[in-house]
Coordinates of C-alpha atoms (C1' of nucleotides) in Angstrom, one line a residue:
Chain S
X1 CA 125.0 67.6 111.5
X2 CA 122.5 70.1 112.7
X3 CA 119.4 69.0 114.6
X4 CA 117.4 71.8 113.1
X5 CA 117.5 73.7 116.4
X6 CA 117.8 77.4 116.1
X7 CA 121.2 78.4 117.2
X8 CA 121.6 82.0 116.3
X9 CA 119.4 85.0 115.9
X10 CA 121.3 86.5 112.9
X11 CA 123.5 84.7 110.5
X12 CA 127.1 85.8 110.6
X13 CA 128.4 88.4 108.2
X14 CA 130.3 85.7 106.3
X15 CA 127.0 84.1 105.1
X16 CA 125.9 84.4 101.6
X17 CA 123.6 87.3 100.7
X18 CA 120.5 85.2 100.5
X19 CA 121.1 83.7 103.9
X20 CA 121.6 87.2 105.3
X21 CA 118.5 88.4 103.7
X22 CA 116.2 85.6 104.7
X23 CA 117.9 85.5 108.1
X24 CA 116.9 89.1 108.6
X25 CA 113.3 88.1 107.8
X26 CA 112.9 85.1 110.0
X27 CA 114.8 82.7 112.2
X28 CA 116.7 80.1 110.2
X29 CA 117.9 76.8 111.6
X30 CA 121.4 75.5 110.8
X31 CA 119.8 72.9 108.6
X32 CA 118.0 75.6 106.6
X33 CA 121.1 77.7 106.3
X34 CA 123.3 74.8 105.2
X35 CA 120.7 73.8 102.7
X36 CA 120.6 77.3 101.3
X37 CA 124.3 77.4 101.0
X38 CA 124.3 74.0 99.3
X39 CA 121.9 75.4 96.7
X40 CA 124.6 77.8 95.5
X41 CA 127.3 75.5 94.3
X42 CA 127.2 76.3 90.6
X43 CA 128.3 79.9 90.1
X44 CA 128.7 81.9 87.0
X45 CA 130.1 85.3 86.2
X46 CA 128.1 87.6 83.9
X47 CA 129.8 90.4 82.0
X48 CA 128.5 94.0 82.0
X49 CA 125.4 94.4 79.9
X50 CA 125.2 90.8 78.9
X51 CA 121.9 89.0 79.1
X52 CA 121.4 85.8 81.1
X53 CA 117.6 85.8 80.8
X54 CA 115.8 86.7 77.6
X55 CA 112.2 87.8 77.1
X56 CA 110.2 85.1 75.4
X57 CA 112.9 82.5 75.8
X58 CA 112.7 79.4 77.9
X59 CA 114.0 80.0 81.4
X60 CA 116.7 77.5 82.2
X61 CA 117.3 78.0 85.9
X62 CA 116.6 80.1 88.9
X63 CA 119.4 82.5 89.8
X64 CA 120.4 84.1 93.1
X65 CA 122.6 87.2 92.9
X66 CA 125.7 86.4 95.0
X67 CA 127.6 89.6 94.2
X68 CA 127.2 92.6 92.0
X69 CA 124.0 93.9 90.5
X70 CA 121.6 92.7 87.7
X71 CA 118.9 94.5 85.9
X72 CA 115.5 93.2 84.7
X73 CA 114.3 95.1 81.7
X74 CA 112.0 95.2 78.6
X75 CA 112.7 96.6 75.2
X76 CA 110.3 98.5 72.8
X77 CA 110.3 97.6 69.2
X78 CA 112.5 100.6 68.3
X79 CA 115.1 99.5 70.9
X80 CA 114.2 101.8 73.8
X81 CA 114.9 100.1 77.1
X82 CA 112.8 100.2 80.3
X83 CA 114.6 98.8 83.3
X84 CA 112.0 97.3 85.6
X85 CA 114.1 96.6 88.6
X86 CA 117.6 96.1 90.0
X87 CA 118.5 92.8 91.5
X88 CA 121.0 93.2 94.3
X89 CA 122.9 90.5 96.2
X90 CA 120.5 88.0 97.8
X91 CA 117.8 88.7 95.2
X92 CA 116.3 85.9 93.3
X93 CA 115.5 85.8 89.6
X94 CA 113.3 83.3 87.9
X95 CA 111.7 81.8 91.0
X96 CA 108.5 81.3 88.8
X97 CA 110.3 78.9 86.5
X98 CA 108.1 76.0 87.5
X99 CA 104.9 77.9 86.7
X100 CA 105.9 80.0 83.7
X101 CA 108.4 78.4 81.4
X102 CA 109.0 81.4 79.2
X103 CA 110.5 84.5 80.7
X104 CA 108.5 87.8 80.4
X105 CA 111.5 90.0 80.8
X106 CA 115.2 90.2 80.0
X107 CA 117.9 90.2 82.7
X108 CA 121.5 91.4 82.3
X109 CA 124.5 91.8 84.4
X110 CA 125.8 95.2 85.6
X111 CA 129.5 95.7 86.2
X112 CA 130.7 92.5 87.9
X113 CA 127.9 90.2 88.5
X114 CA 128.1 86.7 90.0
X115 CA 125.2 84.4 90.1
X116 CA 124.4 81.1 91.8
X117 CA 122.6 78.9 89.4
X118 CA 119.9 76.8 90.9
X119 CA 118.4 73.7 89.3
X120 CA 114.6 74.2 89.1
X121 CA 114.1 70.8 90.7
X122 CA 115.8 72.0 93.8
X123 CA 113.3 74.9 94.2
X124 CA 110.6 72.3 94.2
X125 CA 112.5 70.5 96.9
X126 CA 112.4 73.7 98.9
X127 CA 108.6 73.9 98.7
X128 CA 108.3 70.2 99.7
X129 CA 110.9 70.0 102.5
X130 CA 111.7 73.4 103.8
X131 CA 108.4 75.3 104.6
X132 CA 110.3 78.1 106.3
X133 CA 112.5 78.7 103.3
X134 CA 109.5 78.3 101.0
X135 CA 107.8 81.1 103.0
X136 CA 111.0 83.1 102.7
X137 CA 110.9 82.8 98.9
X138 CA 107.3 83.9 98.9
X139 CA 108.2 86.8 101.0
X140 CA 110.9 87.7 98.5
X141 CA 108.3 87.6 95.8
X142 CA 105.9 89.8 97.7
X143 CA 108.8 92.2 98.3
X144 CA 109.7 92.3 94.6
X145 CA 106.1 93.1 93.9
X146 CA 106.1 96.0 96.3
X147 CA 109.3 97.3 94.8
X148 CA 107.9 97.1 91.3
X149 CA 104.8 99.0 92.5
X150 CA 107.0 101.8 93.8
X151 CA 108.8 101.8 90.4
X152 CA 105.4 102.3 88.7
X153 CA 104.6 105.2 91.1
X154 CA 107.9 106.8 90.2
X155 CA 107.5 106.4 86.5
X156 CA 103.9 107.6 86.4
X157 CA 103.6 110.3 89.0
X158 CA 106.9 111.8 90.1
X159 CA 109.0 114.6 88.5
X160 CA 112.4 113.8 87.1
X161 CA 114.1 115.2 90.2
X162 CA 111.9 113.2 92.6
X163 CA 112.3 110.1 90.5
X164 CA 116.0 110.2 91.0
X165 CA 115.8 110.9 94.7
X166 CA 113.3 108.1 95.1
X167 CA 115.3 105.5 93.2
X168 CA 118.5 106.4 95.1
X169 CA 116.7 106.1 98.4
X170 CA 115.3 102.7 97.4
X171 CA 118.8 101.4 96.4
X172 CA 120.4 102.8 99.6
X173 CA 117.7 101.2 101.8
X174 CA 117.9 97.9 100.1
X175 CA 121.7 97.8 100.2
X176 CA 121.7 98.8 103.8
X177 CA 119.6 95.8 104.7
X178 CA 122.3 93.5 103.3
X179 CA 125.2 95.4 104.7
X180 CA 126.4 96.8 101.4
X181 CA 126.4 100.4 102.4
X182 CA 129.2 102.4 104.1
X183 CA 127.1 104.8 106.2
X184 CA 125.6 107.3 103.8
X185 CA 127.9 106.0 101.0
X186 CA 127.2 103.2 98.6
X187 CA 128.6 101.9 95.3
X188 CA 126.4 102.8 92.4
X189 CA 127.7 100.8 89.4
X190 CA 125.3 102.5 86.9
X191 CA 126.0 104.7 84.0
X192 CA 123.7 107.8 83.6
X193 CA 122.0 106.0 80.8
X194 CA 121.1 103.1 83.1
X195 CA 119.5 105.5 85.5
X196 CA 117.7 107.1 82.5
X197 CA 116.3 103.8 81.3
X198 CA 115.2 102.9 84.9
X199 CA 113.3 106.2 85.3
X200 CA 111.9 106.6 81.8
X201 CA 114.0 109.7 81.1
X202 CA 116.8 110.7 78.7
X203 CA 120.4 110.5 79.7
X204 CA 120.8 114.2 79.1
X205 CA 118.0 115.0 81.5
X206 CA 119.5 112.6 84.1
X207 CA 122.8 114.4 83.8
X208 CA 121.2 117.8 84.5
X209 CA 119.1 116.5 87.4
X210 CA 122.2 114.9 89.0
X211 CA 123.9 118.3 88.7
X212 CA 120.9 119.9 90.4
X213 CA 121.0 117.4 93.2
X214 CA 124.7 118.0 93.7
X215 CA 124.2 121.7 93.7
X216 CA 121.4 121.3 96.2
X217 CA 123.8 119.4 98.5
X218 CA 121.7 116.3 98.4
X219 CA 124.3 114.0 97.1
X220 CA 128.1 113.7 96.6
X221 CA 129.7 111.5 94.0
X222 CA 133.2 109.9 93.9
X223 CA 134.0 107.5 91.1
X224 CA 131.2 104.9 91.2
X225 CA 130.3 105.8 94.8
X226 CA 127.5 108.1 95.9
X227 CA 126.7 109.7 99.2
X228 CA 123.3 110.6 100.3
X229 CA 123.9 113.8 102.3
X230 CA 120.6 114.2 104.0
X231 CA 118.5 111.0 104.1
X232 CA 115.6 112.6 105.9
X233 CA 115.4 115.6 103.7
X234 CA 115.6 113.4 100.6
X235 CA 112.9 111.1 101.9
X236 CA 110.7 114.2 102.3
X237 CA 111.4 115.5 98.8
X238 CA 110.8 112.1 97.2
X239 CA 107.8 111.2 99.3
X240 CA 109.6 107.9 99.9
X241 CA 107.7 105.3 101.9
X242 CA 110.2 103.2 103.7
X243 CA 107.6 100.7 105.0
X244 CA 107.4 99.1 101.6
X245 CA 111.0 97.8 102.0
X246 CA 110.7 97.0 105.7
X247 CA 111.9 93.7 107.0
X248 CA 109.1 91.5 108.3
X249 CA 109.7 88.9 110.9
X250 CA 107.3 86.0 110.7
Chain X
X1 CA 81.8 63.0 96.1
X2 CA 84.5 63.2 93.5
X3 CA 87.4 60.7 93.4
X4 CA 89.8 63.3 92.1
X5 CA 89.7 61.9 88.6
X6 CA 89.8 64.5 85.9
X7 CA 86.4 64.5 84.3
X8 CA 86.4 67.5 81.9
X9 CA 89.0 69.4 80.0
X10 CA 87.4 72.8 80.5
X11 CA 85.2 73.9 83.3
X12 CA 81.7 74.9 82.1
X13 CA 80.8 78.5 81.6
X14 CA 78.8 78.5 84.8
X15 CA 81.9 78.1 86.9
X16 CA 83.3 81.0 88.9
X17 CA 85.9 83.2 87.3
X18 CA 88.8 81.8 89.2
X19 CA 87.9 78.2 88.2
X20 CA 87.6 79.3 84.6
X21 CA 91.0 81.0 84.8
X22 CA 92.9 78.2 86.5
X23 CA 91.0 75.7 84.4
X24 CA 92.4 77.4 81.3
X25 CA 95.9 77.0 82.7
X26 CA 95.8 73.4 83.8
X27 CA 93.5 70.4 84.3
X28 CA 91.5 70.6 87.4
X29 CA 89.9 67.6 89.1
X30 CA 86.3 67.8 90.4
X31 CA 87.7 67.9 93.9
X32 CA 89.9 70.9 93.1
X33 CA 87.0 72.7 91.4
X34 CA 84.6 72.1 94.3
X35 CA 87.3 73.1 96.8
X36 CA 87.9 76.4 94.8
X37 CA 84.1 77.0 94.8
X38 CA 83.9 76.3 98.5
X39 CA 86.5 79.0 99.2
X40 CA 84.3 81.6 97.8
X41 CA 81.4 81.4 100.3
X42 CA 81.7 84.8 101.9
X43 CA 81.1 87.5 99.4
X44 CA 81.0 91.3 99.7
X45 CA 80.0 94.1 97.4
X46 CA 82.3 97.1 97.1
X47 CA 81.1 100.5 96.0
X48 CA 82.7 102.5 93.3
X49 CA 86.0 104.1 94.4
X50 CA 85.8 102.6 97.9
X51 CA 88.9 101.0 99.3
X52 CA 88.9 97.5 100.6
X53 CA 92.7 97.3 101.0
X54 CA 94.8 100.1 102.3
X55 CA 98.5 100.8 101.9
X56 CA 100.3 100.3 105.2
X57 CA 97.4 98.7 107.0
X58 CA 97.1 95.1 108.1
X59 CA 95.7 92.9 105.4
X60 CA 92.7 91.1 106.7
X61 CA 92.0 88.5 104.0
X62 CA 92.7 87.3 100.5
X63 CA 90.2 88.4 97.9
X64 CA 89.1 86.9 94.6
X65 CA 87.3 89.2 92.2
X66 CA 84.0 87.4 91.3
X67 CA 82.5 90.1 89.2
X68 CA 83.4 93.7 88.2
X69 CA 86.8 95.3 88.4
X70 CA 89.1 96.5 91.1
X71 CA 92.2 98.8 91.0
X72 CA 95.4 98.5 92.9
X73 CA 97.0 102.0 93.3
X74 CA 99.4 104.2 95.2
X75 CA 99.1 107.8 96.2
X76 CA 101.7 110.5 96.3
X77 CA 101.9 112.9 99.3
X78 CA 100.0 115.6 97.4
X79 CA 97.2 113.2 96.5
X80 CA 98.2 112.2 92.9
X81 CA 97.2 108.6 92.2
X82 CA 99.1 106.0 90.3
X83 CA 97.0 102.9 89.4
X84 CA 99.3 99.9 89.3
X85 CA 97.0 97.4 87.8
X86 CA 93.4 96.3 87.2
X87 CA 92.1 93.2 88.9
X88 CA 89.5 91.5 86.7
X89 CA 87.2 88.6 87.5
X90 CA 89.2 85.6 88.6
X91 CA 92.1 87.8 89.8
X92 CA 93.4 87.4 93.3
X93 CA 94.4 90.2 95.7
X94 CA 96.4 89.7 98.8
X95 CA 97.7 86.3 98.2
X96 CA 100.9 87.3 100.0
X97 CA 99.0 87.9 103.3
X98 CA 100.8 85.0 105.1
X99 CA 104.2 86.5 104.3
X100 CA 103.7 90.2 104.4
X101 CA 101.1 91.3 106.9
X102 CA 100.9 94.9 105.9
X103 CA 99.7 95.9 102.5
X104 CA 102.0 97.8 100.2
X105 CA 99.2 99.2 98.0
X106 CA 95.6 100.4 98.1
X107 CA 92.8 98.5 96.3
X108 CA 89.4 100.0 95.5
X109 CA 86.3 98.9 93.7
X110 CA 85.4 100.2 90.2
X111 CA 81.7 100.4 89.3
X112 CA 80.1 97.2 90.6
X113 CA 82.6 95.0 92.3
X114 CA 81.9 91.7 94.0
X115 CA 84.6 89.9 96.0
X116 CA 85.0 86.5 97.5
X117 CA 86.7 86.9 100.9
X118 CA 89.0 84.1 101.7
X119 CA 90.3 83.3 105.2
X120 CA 94.1 83.4 105.2
X121 CA 94.1 80.0 106.9
X122 CA 92.4 78.5 103.9
X123 CA 95.2 79.7 101.6
X124 CA 97.6 77.8 103.8
X125 CA 95.3 74.8 103.4
X126 CA 95.7 75.2 99.6
X127 CA 99.4 75.0 99.7
X128 CA 99.3 72.0 102.0
X129 CA 96.6 69.9 100.4
X130 CA 96.1 71.0 96.8
X131 CA 99.5 71.2 95.1
X132 CA 97.8 71.8 91.7
X133 CA 95.9 74.8 93.0
X134 CA 99.0 76.0 94.8
X135 CA 100.9 75.9 91.6
X136 CA 97.9 77.7 90.0
X137 CA 98.2 80.5 92.5
X138 CA 101.9 80.8 91.9
X139 CA 101.1 81.0 88.2
X140 CA 98.7 83.8 88.9
X141 CA 101.4 85.6 90.9
X142 CA 103.9 85.2 88.0
X143 CA 101.3 86.5 85.6
X144 CA 100.6 89.6 87.8
X145 CA 104.3 90.2 87.8
X146 CA 104.5 90.1 84.0
X147 CA 101.5 92.5 83.8
X148 CA 103.1 94.9 86.2
X149 CA 106.3 94.8 84.1
X150 CA 104.3 95.7 81.0
X151 CA 102.8 98.6 83.0
X152 CA 106.2 99.9 83.8
X153 CA 107.2 99.7 80.1
X154 CA 104.1 101.7 79.2
X155 CA 104.7 104.3 81.9
X156 CA 108.4 104.7 81.1
X157 CA 108.9 104.3 77.4
X158 CA 105.6 104.7 75.4
X159 CA 104.0 107.9 74.1
X160 CA 100.6 108.8 75.4
X161 CA 98.9 107.4 72.3
X162 CA 100.8 104.1 72.5
X163 CA 100.1 103.9 76.2
X164 CA 96.4 104.0 75.6
X165 CA 96.5 101.5 72.8
X166 CA 98.7 99.2 74.9
X167 CA 96.5 99.3 77.9
X168 CA 93.3 98.7 76.0
X169 CA 94.9 95.8 74.3
X170 CA 96.0 94.3 77.6
X171 CA 92.5 94.7 79.0
X172 CA 90.9 93.2 75.9
X173 CA 93.2 90.2 75.9
X174 CA 92.8 89.5 79.6
X175 CA 89.0 89.8 79.4
X176 CA 88.9 87.6 76.4
X177 CA 90.6 84.8 78.3
X178 CA 87.8 84.9 80.9
X179 CA 85.0 85.2 78.3
X180 CA 84.1 88.7 79.2
X181 CA 84.4 90.2 75.7
X182 CA 81.8 90.3 73.0
X183 CA 84.0 90.0 69.9
X184 CA 85.9 93.2 69.5
X185 CA 83.7 94.9 72.1
X186 CA 84.2 94.9 75.9
X187 CA 82.8 96.9 78.8
X188 CA 85.2 99.5 80.0
X189 CA 83.9 100.8 83.4
X190 CA 86.5 103.5 83.7
X191 CA 86.3 107.3 83.7
X192 CA 88.9 109.1 81.7
X193 CA 90.6 110.1 84.9
X194 CA 91.0 106.5 85.8
X195 CA 92.8 105.9 82.5
X196 CA 94.9 108.9 83.2
X197 CA 95.9 107.7 86.6
X198 CA 96.7 104.3 85.2
X199 CA 98.9 105.7 82.4
X200 CA 100.6 108.6 84.3
X201 CA 98.8 111.2 82.2
X202 CA 96.3 114.0 82.8
X203 CA 92.6 113.5 82.1
X204 CA 92.7 116.3 79.6
X205 CA 95.4 114.6 77.6
X206 CA 93.6 111.2 77.8
X207 CA 90.5 112.9 76.4
X208 CA 92.5 114.2 73.4
X209 CA 94.2 111.0 72.7
X210 CA 90.9 109.1 72.8
X211 CA 89.6 111.5 70.2
X212 CA 92.6 110.9 68.1
X213 CA 92.1 107.2 68.4
X214 CA 88.4 107.5 67.4
X215 CA 89.3 109.7 64.4
X216 CA 92.0 107.2 63.4
X217 CA 89.3 104.6 63.3
X218 CA 91.0 102.5 66.0
X219 CA 88.2 102.4 68.5
X220 CA 84.5 103.1 68.8
X221 CA 82.8 103.9 72.1
X222 CA 79.2 103.4 73.2
X223 CA 78.3 104.2 76.7
X224 CA 80.7 102.2 78.9
X225 CA 81.5 99.9 76.0
X226 CA 84.5 100.1 73.7
X227 CA 85.3 98.4 70.4
X228 CA 88.8 97.7 69.2
X229 CA 88.3 98.2 65.5
X230 CA 91.5 96.6 64.2
X231 CA 93.3 94.5 66.8
X232 CA 96.3 93.7 64.6
X233 CA 96.9 97.3 63.6
X234 CA 96.7 98.4 67.2
X235 CA 99.1 95.6 68.3
X236 CA 101.5 97.0 65.7
X237 CA 101.1 100.6 66.9
X238 CA 101.4 99.8 70.6
X239 CA 104.2 97.2 70.1
X240 CA 102.1 94.9 72.2
X241 CA 103.6 91.6 73.2
X242 CA 100.7 89.1 73.6
X243 CA 103.0 86.3 74.9
X244 CA 103.2 88.0 78.3
X245 CA 99.5 87.2 78.8
X246 CA 99.5 83.8 77.2
X247 CA 98.0 80.9 78.9
X248 CA 100.4 78.3 80.0
X249 CA 99.5 74.7 80.5
X250 CA 101.5 72.8 83.1
Chain R
dC1 C1' 149.3 109.6 71.8
dG2 C1' 145.0 107.9 70.1
dG3 C1' 140.7 106.0 70.6
dC4 C1' 136.6 105.2 72.9
dC5 C1' 133.0 105.6 76.0
dA6 C1' 130.6 108.3 79.1
dA7 C1' 129.6 112.9 80.8
dT8 C1' 128.5 117.5 79.9
dT9 C1' 126.8 121.6 77.4
dG10 C1' 123.9 124.6 74.4
dA11 C1' 120.0 125.3 71.5
dT12 C1' 115.8 124.0 69.7
dT13 C1' 111.6 121.3 69.6
dA14 C1' 108.0 118.5 71.1
dA15 C1' 105.0 116.4 74.3
dA16 C1' 102.1 116.8 77.9
dC17 C1' 100.4 119.8 81.9
dT18 C1' 97.7 123.3 83.9
dC19 C1' 94.1 126.4 84.4
dA20 C1' 89.7 127.9 83.3
dA21 C1' 85.6 127.7 80.9
dT22 C1' 82.0 125.3 78.6
dC23 C1' 79.2 121.5 77.3
dT24 C1' 76.5 117.1 78.0
dG25 C1' 74.0 113.5 79.9
dC26 C1' 71.4 112.1 83.6
dG27 C1' 69.0 111.8 87.8
dT28 C1' 66.2 114.4 91.1
dG29 C1' 63.0 117.4 93.2
dG30 C1' 59.5 120.8 92.5
Chain A
dC1 C1' 57.2 117.8 82.6
dC2 C1' 60.8 120.9 83.4
dA3 C1' 64.4 123.4 86.0
dC4 C1' 68.4 122.4 88.6
dG5 C1' 72.6 120.3 90.0
dC6 C1' 76.3 117.5 89.4
dA7 C1' 79.9 114.7 87.5
dG8 C1' 82.3 113.7 83.7
dA9 C1' 83.7 115.0 79.0
dT10 C1' 85.3 118.5 76.0
dT11 C1' 87.6 122.7 74.4
dG12 C1' 91.1 126.6 74.2
dA13 C1' 95.2 129.0 75.5
dG14 C1' 99.3 129.4 77.6
dT15 C1' 103.1 127.2 80.2
dT16 C1' 106.3 123.7 81.7
dT17 C1' 108.9 119.7 81.4
dA18 C1' 111.7 116.8 79.2
dA19 C1' 113.2 115.1 74.6
dT20 C1' 116.1 115.7 70.7
dC21 C1' 120.1 116.9 68.2
dA22 C1' 124.7 118.2 67.9
dA23 C1' 129.0 119.4 69.7
dT24 C1' 132.4 119.3 73.1
dT25 C1' 134.9 117.7 77.1
dG26 C1' 137.0 114.3 80.4
dG27 C1' 138.9 110.1 81.8
dC28 C1' 140.8 105.8 81.1
dC29 C1' 143.2 102.1 78.7
dG30 C1' 146.2 100.1 75.4

DNA sequence: CGGCCAATTGATTAAACTCAATCTGCGTGG
DNA sequence: CCACGCAGATTGAGTTTAATCAATTGGCCG
């Protein structure tokens, strides 16, 4: 059994996504790592576009994305969808369960999603017994908040072209921090209509903007994969602020 | 000195806004109330449109709005502003200071803003010694998150007219929970350009939509005050979901 | 070979922006 | 007390962006 002494600067590649993510933020002891791993015993698969959290309904558990993507979204009365954010491997959903019983958003799977289902009581255990992990979770919350702020900036003040560049950069940066990119390439398991609903645009317009981006040599697409051809140039175009996603070591 | 026994269901009107707000969420002991009040010793006044938190800069303290309004916002490279949210009396800014040193947004005063400045060390004290208050702060965070989600829905999927209705309803509801409304009336210390920057629209368009709303008999304006003529009708028009702002008693 | 879903295209419409000018209320200095 | 200046509100005209509607195409799976 671990003595709680820090044994490694970075968790190995084989760790779960949440361990990799928190391990990039702060030093984790073996005890903390094994506790984090033990949280993730119950796993479920969620089908594409199927809800696992529903707006207005009681939240049953906290979820950690172990592989695949999820979306958080809201619906208007007439069925229009606004995607609020994408949850990538290592991201946590429903951490607020102990303070707000009912969910204020929907969450659904994208493509092949696998979740670790965490008993709410165990998140309380974290705050009582694992201050470092508790801080880690708070850091995740603050980060989500920053990401949602960037989403609002995109929605309100960027052109369609810049919106797309900005979102692709966000996803690429976030995926890179969890080793889910292959150089400039990453898997983008989204239909054009998902991008449209994330950016407050129509699918037709997304289609045309993507064509423009390809013609401008900014991106290349292959099946579900996309390549950012010139990161620096795209950062300039989209006025992207990488510091909002930066790691922060306590 | 208090024994920590709960003595009153609701804090009196004379309490500070944060006490009223958390007191509406859960039962607070006299000890918790007096601790909350003791946090707010250092107060500052912030002039209209003057920043007290800056994107990318070190966050110096946690702030509680004691009177007036603040805005959280981001800027694009070319100076366009996106207001992310309004901080009303009782709202907390920079609660994440212990987990994310640099701010990921700007915050500025609106009209006459007064803030309580809280030493970051004291927010740690809260999490160690006052579990109920700690839960209250987490509840505030979850609520901010829901409000920001609604803002994203507005920005991405509502028409200009509905955006305005939706925002006015949010403000009216939030102000009502802290006793800052006068029936259907409330003070709206915003210029048209502030509304524009909150809703991702131009000031010219806001002007025309406000005229349409007045002509439709939905609102009446007097100086800085505004009256929601028919709340139910406006809720219907804006597809407003009041449950996202609902109080929740632990 | 169908059938289906997603991507693409073309044409038209609608929403909101931009630019520039004018108006209004209010505070200030002469 | 009035002229002036200023910021914010209002108006008008023309332009741009993106939505909508309606086909059509392409790729994949059974």
